[in-house]
mmCIF file of C-alpha atoms and ligand atoms in Angstrom:
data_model
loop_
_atom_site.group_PDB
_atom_site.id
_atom_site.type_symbol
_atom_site.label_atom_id
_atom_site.label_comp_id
_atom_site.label_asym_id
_atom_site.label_seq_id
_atom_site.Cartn_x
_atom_site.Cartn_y
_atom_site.Cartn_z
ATOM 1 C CA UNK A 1 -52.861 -23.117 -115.713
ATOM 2 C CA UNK A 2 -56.089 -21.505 -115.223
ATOM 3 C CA UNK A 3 -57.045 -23.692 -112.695
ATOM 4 C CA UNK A 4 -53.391 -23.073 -110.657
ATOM 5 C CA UNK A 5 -54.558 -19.006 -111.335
ATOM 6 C CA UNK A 6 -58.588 -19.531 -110.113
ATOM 7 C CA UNK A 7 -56.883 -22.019 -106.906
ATOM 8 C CA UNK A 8 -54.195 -18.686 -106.012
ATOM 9 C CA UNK A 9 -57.466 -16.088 -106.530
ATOM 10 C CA UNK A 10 -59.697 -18.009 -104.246
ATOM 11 C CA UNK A 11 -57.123 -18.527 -101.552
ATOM 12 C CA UNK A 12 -56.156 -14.397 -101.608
ATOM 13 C CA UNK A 13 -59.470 -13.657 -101.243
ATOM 14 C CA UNK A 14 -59.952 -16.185 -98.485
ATOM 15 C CA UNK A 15 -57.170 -14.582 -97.060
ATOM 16 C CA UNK A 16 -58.451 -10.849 -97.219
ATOM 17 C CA UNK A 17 -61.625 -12.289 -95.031
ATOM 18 C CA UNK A 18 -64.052 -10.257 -96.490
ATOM 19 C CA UNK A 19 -68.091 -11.198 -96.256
ATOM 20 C CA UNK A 20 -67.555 -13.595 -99.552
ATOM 21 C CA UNK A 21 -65.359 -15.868 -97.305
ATOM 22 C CA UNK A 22 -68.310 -17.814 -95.830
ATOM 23 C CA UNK A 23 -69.982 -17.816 -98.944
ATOM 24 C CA UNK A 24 -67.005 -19.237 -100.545
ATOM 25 C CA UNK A 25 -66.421 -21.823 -97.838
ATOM 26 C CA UNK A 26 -70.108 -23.332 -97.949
ATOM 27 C CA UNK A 27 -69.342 -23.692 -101.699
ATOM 28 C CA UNK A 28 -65.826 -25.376 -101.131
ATOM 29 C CA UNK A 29 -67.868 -27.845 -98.475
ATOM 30 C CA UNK A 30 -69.178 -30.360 -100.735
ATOM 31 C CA UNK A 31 -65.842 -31.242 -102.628
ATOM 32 C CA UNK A 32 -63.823 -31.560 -99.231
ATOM 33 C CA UNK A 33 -62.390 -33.908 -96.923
ATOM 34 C CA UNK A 34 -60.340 -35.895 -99.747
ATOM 35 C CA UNK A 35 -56.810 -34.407 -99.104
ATOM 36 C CA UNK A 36 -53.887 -35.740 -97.041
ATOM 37 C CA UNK A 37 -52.837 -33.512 -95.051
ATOM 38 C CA UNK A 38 -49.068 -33.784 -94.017
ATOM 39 C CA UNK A 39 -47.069 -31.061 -91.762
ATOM 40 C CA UNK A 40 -43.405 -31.236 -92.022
ATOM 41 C CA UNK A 41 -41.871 -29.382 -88.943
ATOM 42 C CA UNK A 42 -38.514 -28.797 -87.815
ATOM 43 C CA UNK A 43 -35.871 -26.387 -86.756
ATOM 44 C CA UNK A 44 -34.615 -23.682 -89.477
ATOM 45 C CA UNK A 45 -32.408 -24.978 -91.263
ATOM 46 C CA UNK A 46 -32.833 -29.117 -90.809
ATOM 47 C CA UNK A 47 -33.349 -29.769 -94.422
ATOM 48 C CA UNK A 48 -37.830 -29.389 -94.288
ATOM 49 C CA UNK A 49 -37.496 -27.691 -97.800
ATOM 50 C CA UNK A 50 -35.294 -30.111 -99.218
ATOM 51 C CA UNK A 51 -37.176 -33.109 -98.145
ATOM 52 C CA UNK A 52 -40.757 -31.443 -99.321
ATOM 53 C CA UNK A 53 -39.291 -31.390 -103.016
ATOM 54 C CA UNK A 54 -38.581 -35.019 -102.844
ATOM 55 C CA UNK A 55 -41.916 -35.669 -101.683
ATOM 56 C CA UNK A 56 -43.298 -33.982 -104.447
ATOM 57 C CA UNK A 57 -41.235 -35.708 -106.796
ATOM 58 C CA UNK A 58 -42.110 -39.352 -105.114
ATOM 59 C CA UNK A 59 -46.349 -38.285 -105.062
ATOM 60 C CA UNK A 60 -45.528 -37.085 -108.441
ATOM 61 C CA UNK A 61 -44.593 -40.275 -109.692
ATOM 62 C CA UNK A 62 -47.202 -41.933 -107.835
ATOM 63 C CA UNK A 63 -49.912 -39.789 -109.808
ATOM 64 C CA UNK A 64 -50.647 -37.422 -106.873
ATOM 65 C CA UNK A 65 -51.531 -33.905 -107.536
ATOM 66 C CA UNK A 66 -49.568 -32.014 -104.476
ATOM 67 C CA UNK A 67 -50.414 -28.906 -103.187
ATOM 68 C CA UNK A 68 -47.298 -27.449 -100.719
ATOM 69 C CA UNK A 69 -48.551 -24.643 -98.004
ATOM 70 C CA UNK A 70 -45.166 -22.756 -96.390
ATOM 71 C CA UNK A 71 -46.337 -21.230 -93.261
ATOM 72 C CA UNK A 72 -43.716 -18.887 -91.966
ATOM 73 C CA UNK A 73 -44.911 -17.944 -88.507
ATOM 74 C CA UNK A 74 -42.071 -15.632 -87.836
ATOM 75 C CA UNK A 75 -40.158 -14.559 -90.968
ATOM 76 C CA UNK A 76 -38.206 -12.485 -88.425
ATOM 77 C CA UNK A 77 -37.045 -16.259 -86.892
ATOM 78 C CA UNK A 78 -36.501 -17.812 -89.944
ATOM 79 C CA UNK A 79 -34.882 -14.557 -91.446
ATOM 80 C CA UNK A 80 -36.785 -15.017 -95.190
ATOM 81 C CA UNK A 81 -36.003 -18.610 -95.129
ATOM 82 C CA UNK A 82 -39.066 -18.639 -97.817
ATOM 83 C CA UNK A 83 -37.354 -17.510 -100.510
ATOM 84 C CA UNK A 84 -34.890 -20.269 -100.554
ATOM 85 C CA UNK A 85 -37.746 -22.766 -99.591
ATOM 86 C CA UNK A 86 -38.754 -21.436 -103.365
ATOM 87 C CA UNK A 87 -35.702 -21.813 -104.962
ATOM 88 C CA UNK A 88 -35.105 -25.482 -103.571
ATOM 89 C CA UNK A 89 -38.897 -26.672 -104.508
ATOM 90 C CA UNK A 90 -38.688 -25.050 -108.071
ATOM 91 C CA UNK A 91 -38.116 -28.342 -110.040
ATOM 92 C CA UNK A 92 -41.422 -28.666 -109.698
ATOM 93 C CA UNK A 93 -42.589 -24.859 -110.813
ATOM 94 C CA UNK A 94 -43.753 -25.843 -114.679
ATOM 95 C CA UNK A 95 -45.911 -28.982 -113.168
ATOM 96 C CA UNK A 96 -49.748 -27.539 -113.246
ATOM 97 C CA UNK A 97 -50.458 -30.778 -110.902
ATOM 98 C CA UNK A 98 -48.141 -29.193 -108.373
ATOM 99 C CA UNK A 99 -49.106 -25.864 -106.187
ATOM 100 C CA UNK A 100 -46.753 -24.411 -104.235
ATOM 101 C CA UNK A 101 -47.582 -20.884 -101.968
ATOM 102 C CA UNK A 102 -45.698 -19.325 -98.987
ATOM 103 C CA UNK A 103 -48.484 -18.070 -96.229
ATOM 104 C CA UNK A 104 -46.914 -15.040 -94.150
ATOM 105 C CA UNK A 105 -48.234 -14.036 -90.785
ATOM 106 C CA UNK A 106 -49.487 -10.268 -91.404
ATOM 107 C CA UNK A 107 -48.861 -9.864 -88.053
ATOM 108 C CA UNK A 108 -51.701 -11.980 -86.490
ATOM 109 C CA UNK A 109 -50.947 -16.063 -85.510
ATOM 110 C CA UNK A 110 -54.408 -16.892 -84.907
ATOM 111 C CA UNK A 111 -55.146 -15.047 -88.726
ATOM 112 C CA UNK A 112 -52.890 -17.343 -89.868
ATOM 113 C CA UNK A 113 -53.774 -20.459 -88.879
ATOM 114 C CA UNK A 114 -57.088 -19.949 -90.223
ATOM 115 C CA UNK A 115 -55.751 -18.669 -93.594
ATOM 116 C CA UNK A 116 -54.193 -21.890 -93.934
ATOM 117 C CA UNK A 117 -56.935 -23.847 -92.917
ATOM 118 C CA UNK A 118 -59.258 -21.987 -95.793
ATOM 119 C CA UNK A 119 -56.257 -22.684 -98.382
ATOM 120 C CA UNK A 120 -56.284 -26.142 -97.292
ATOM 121 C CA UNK A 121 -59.937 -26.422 -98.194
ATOM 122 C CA UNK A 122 -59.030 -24.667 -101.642
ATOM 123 C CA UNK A 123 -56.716 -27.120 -102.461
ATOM 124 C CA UNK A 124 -58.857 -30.427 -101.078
ATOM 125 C CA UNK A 125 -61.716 -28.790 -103.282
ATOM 126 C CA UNK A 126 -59.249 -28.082 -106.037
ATOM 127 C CA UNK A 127 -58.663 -32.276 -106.298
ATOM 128 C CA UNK A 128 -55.411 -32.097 -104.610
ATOM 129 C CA UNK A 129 -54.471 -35.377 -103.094
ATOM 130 C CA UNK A 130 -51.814 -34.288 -100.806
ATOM 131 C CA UNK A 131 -51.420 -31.097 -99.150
ATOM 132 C CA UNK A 132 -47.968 -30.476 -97.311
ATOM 133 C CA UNK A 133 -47.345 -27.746 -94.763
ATOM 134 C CA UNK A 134 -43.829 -26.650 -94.176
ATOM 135 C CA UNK A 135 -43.594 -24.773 -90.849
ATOM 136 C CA UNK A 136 -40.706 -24.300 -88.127
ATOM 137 C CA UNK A 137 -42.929 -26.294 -85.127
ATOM 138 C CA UNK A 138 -41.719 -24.269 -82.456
ATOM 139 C CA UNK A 139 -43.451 -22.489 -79.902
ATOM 140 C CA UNK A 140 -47.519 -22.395 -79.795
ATOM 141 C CA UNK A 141 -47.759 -23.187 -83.107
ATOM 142 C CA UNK A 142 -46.941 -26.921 -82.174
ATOM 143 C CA UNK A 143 -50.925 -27.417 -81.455
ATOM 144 C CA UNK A 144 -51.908 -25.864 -84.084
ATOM 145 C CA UNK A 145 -49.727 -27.894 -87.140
ATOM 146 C CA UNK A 146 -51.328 -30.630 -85.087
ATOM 147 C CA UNK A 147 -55.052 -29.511 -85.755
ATOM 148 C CA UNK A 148 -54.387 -28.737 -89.410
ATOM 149 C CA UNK A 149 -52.720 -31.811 -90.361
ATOM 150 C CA UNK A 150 -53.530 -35.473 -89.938
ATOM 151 C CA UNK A 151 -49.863 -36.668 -90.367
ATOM 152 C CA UNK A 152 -46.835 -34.763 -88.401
ATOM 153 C CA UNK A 153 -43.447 -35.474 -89.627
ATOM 154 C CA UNK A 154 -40.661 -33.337 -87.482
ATOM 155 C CA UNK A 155 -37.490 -33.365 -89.457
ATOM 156 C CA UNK A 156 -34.382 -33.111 -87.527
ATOM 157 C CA UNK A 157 -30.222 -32.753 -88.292
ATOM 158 C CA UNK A 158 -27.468 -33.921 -86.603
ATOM 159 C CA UNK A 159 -26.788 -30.962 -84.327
ATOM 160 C CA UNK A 160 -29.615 -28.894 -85.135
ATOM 161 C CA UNK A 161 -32.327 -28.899 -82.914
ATOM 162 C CA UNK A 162 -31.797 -32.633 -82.138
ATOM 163 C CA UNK A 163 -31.590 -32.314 -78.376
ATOM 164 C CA UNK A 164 -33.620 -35.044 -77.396
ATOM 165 C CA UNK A 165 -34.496 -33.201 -73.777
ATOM 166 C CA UNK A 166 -35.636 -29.970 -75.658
ATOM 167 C CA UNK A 167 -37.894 -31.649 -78.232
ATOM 168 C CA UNK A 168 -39.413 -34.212 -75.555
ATOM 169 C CA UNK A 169 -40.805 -31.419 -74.426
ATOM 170 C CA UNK A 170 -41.840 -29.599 -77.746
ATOM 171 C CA UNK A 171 -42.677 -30.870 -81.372
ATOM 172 C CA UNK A 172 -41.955 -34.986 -80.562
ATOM 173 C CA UNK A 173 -45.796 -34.485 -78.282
ATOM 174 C CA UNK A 174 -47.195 -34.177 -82.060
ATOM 175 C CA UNK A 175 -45.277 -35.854 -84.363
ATOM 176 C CA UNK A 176 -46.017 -39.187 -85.736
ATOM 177 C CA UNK A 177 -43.189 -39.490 -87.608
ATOM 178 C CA UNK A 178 -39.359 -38.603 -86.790
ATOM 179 C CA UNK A 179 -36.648 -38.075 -89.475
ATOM 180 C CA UNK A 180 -33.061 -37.455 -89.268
ATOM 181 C CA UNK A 181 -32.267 -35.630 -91.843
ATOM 182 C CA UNK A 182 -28.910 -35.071 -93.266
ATOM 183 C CA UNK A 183 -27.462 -38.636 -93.205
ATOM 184 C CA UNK A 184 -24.033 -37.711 -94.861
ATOM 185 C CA UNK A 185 -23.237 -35.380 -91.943
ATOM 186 C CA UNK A 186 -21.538 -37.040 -89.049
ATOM 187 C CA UNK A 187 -23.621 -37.232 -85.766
ATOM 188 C CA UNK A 188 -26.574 -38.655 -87.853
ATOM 189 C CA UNK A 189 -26.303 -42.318 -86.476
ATOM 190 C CA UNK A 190 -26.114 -41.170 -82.718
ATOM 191 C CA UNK A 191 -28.906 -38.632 -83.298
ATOM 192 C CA UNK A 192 -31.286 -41.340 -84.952
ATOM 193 C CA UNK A 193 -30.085 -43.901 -81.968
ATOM 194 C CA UNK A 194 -30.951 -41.930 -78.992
ATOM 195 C CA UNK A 195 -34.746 -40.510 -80.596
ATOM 196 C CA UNK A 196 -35.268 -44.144 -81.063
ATOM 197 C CA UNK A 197 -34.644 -44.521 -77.263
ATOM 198 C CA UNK A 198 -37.841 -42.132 -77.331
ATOM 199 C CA UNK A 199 -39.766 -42.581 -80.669
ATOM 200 C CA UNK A 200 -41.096 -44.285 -83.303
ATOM 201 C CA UNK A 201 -40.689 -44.417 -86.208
ATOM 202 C CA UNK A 202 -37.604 -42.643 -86.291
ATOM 203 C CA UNK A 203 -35.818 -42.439 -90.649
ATOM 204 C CA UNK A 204 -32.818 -41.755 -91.529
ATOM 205 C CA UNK A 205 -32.897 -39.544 -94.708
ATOM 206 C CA UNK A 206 -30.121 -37.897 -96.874
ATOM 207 C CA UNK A 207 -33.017 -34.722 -98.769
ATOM 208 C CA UNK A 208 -30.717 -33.945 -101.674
ATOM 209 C CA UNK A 209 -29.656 -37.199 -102.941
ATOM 210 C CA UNK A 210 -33.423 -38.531 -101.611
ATOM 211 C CA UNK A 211 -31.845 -41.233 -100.074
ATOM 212 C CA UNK A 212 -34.692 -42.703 -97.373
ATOM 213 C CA UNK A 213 -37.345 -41.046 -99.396
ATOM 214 C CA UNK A 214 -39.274 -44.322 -100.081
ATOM 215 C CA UNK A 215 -39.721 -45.630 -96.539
ATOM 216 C CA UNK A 216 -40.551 -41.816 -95.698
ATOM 217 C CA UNK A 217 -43.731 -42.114 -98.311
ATOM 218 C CA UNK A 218 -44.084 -45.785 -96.815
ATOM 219 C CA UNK A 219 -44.346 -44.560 -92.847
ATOM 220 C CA UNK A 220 -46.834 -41.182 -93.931
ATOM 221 C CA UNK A 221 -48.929 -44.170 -95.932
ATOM 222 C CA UNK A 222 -49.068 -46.164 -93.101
ATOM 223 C CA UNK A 223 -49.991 -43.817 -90.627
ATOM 224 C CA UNK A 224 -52.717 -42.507 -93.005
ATOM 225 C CA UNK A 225 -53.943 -46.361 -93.091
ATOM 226 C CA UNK A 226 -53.867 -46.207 -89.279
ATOM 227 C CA UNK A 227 -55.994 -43.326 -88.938
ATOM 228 C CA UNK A 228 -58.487 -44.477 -90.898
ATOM 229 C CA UNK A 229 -58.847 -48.123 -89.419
ATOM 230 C CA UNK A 230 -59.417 -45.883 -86.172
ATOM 231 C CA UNK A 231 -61.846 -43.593 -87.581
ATOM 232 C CA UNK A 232 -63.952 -44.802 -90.504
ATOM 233 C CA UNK A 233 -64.742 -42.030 -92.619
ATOM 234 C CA UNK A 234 -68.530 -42.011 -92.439
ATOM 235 C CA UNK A 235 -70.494 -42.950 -95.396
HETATM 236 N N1 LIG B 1 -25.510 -32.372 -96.552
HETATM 237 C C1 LIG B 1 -26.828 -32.260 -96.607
HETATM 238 N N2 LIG B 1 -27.396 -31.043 -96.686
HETATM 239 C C2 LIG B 1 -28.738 -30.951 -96.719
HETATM 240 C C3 LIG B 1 -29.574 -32.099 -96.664
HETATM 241 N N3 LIG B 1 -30.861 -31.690 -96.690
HETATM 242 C C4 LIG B 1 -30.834 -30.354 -96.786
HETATM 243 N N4 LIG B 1 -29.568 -29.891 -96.807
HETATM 244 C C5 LIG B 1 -29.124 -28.493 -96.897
HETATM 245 O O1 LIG B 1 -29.439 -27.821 -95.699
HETATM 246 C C6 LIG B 1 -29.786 -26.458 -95.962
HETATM 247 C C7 LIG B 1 -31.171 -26.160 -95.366
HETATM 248 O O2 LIG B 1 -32.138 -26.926 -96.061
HETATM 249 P P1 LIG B 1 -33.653 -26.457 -96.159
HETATM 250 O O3 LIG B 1 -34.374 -27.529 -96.883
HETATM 251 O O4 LIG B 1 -33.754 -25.086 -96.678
HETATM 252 O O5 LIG B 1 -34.059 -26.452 -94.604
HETATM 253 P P2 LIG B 1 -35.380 -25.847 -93.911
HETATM 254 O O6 LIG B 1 -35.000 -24.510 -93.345
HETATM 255 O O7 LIG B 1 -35.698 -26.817 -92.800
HETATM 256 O O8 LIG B 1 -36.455 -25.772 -94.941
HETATM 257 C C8 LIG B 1 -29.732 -26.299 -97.464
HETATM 258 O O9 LIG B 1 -28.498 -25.732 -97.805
HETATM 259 C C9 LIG B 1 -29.840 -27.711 -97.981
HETATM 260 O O10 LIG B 1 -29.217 -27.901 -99.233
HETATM 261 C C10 LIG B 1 -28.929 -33.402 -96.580
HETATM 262 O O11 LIG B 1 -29.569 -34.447 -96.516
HETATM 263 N N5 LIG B 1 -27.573 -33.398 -96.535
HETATM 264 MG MG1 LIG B 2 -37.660 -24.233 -95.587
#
């Protein structure tokens, strides 16, 4: 617990970026570069919450400590979608090996993006195996989940945000991984057939019974496996 409290000081006063944040950075350095870093994007409302408590519950079981990072770029979008992100990841909320924060854009993107990439290092310090950023993926902020995380899964629902021509153009540039979320909901197997036309891999997931979790985990390890045959970490 008093490692959970010292993890939520440090990142505040990260986020304040006062004259101890460099000092606290340098410090951070040394235990770094450990984490996997996962975005989950998606259009309000396509189930990102919902599958980020099942992957807690799956790294969980796997032994992982998991740190989860909700960015809400524009609460005014996502009309205080946070507070029900909270409510639907709160299984998790008396497990000390599980962090979970909402980051909030006090009214500067760019301030944001670096906030998360300082509570990032927190949690990678911190011993954190996986770190998981929810955020909407739309608009500039595309490039940026991109930078911050190694892995990009965009989470999709039948008939939200599933328009194949729309996302061409947006989040499916960064993703690595596609999933069509929402499985019991007609539409699903026509959504899933026509990204596949465009994508892969492309999973068919039902969040709240966690049906499709496993391969989820399975496609994230693999493309963590990929990355690393293509770039040895030095050392
Ligand atoms: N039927 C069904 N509903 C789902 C599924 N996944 C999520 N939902 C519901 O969709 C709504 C939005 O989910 P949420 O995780 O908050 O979406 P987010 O805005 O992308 O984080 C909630 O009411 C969820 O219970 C699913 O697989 N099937
Ligand atoms: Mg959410």
């Amino acid at each position: 617990m008093g490692n959970i409290r010292a993890i939520s000081r440090a990142i505040t006063l990260l986020e304040t970026n006062g004259p101890e944040r460099t000092v606290l950075l340098e410090g951070l350095e040394p235990f770094s570069g450990h984490a996997h870093v996962i975005g989950i994007t998606g259009y309000p409302g396509a189930g990102k919450s919902t599958v980020i408590d099942q992957l807690i519950t799956a790294y969980r079981s796997h032994g992982k400590k998991v740190g989860v990072l909700a960015v809400d770029i524009s609460s005014s979008l996502t009309g205080g979608a946070i507070l029900g992100d909270r409510i639907r990841m709160q299984h998790h909320s008396l497990d000390d090996r599980v962090y979970i924060r909402s980051m909030g854009t006090r009214g500067h993107p760019g301030g944001l993006a670096m906030a998360t990439r300082d509570a990032i290092r927190v949690l990678d310090a911190a011993g954190f195996d996986i770190v998981l950023i929810e955020t909407i993926g739309m608009g500039q902020e595309e490039g940026e989940i991109a930078q911050l995380a190694q892995t990009v899964v965009d989470v999709v629902a039948p008939g939200l945000g599933d328009d194949v021509q729309a996302m061409k153009a947006g989040i499916l540039e960064v993703a690595h991984i596609v999933v069509v979320n929402k499985a019991d909901h007609q539409g699903a197997h026509e959504t899933l057939q026509s990204l596949r036309e465009w994508v892969s891999p492309v999973l068919l997931v039902t969040a709240t019974t966690g049906e499709g979790i496993p391969s989820l985990v399975e496609a994230i390890t693999r493309h963590q496996q990929s990355l690393e045959i293509e770039a040895p970490v030095p050392g």
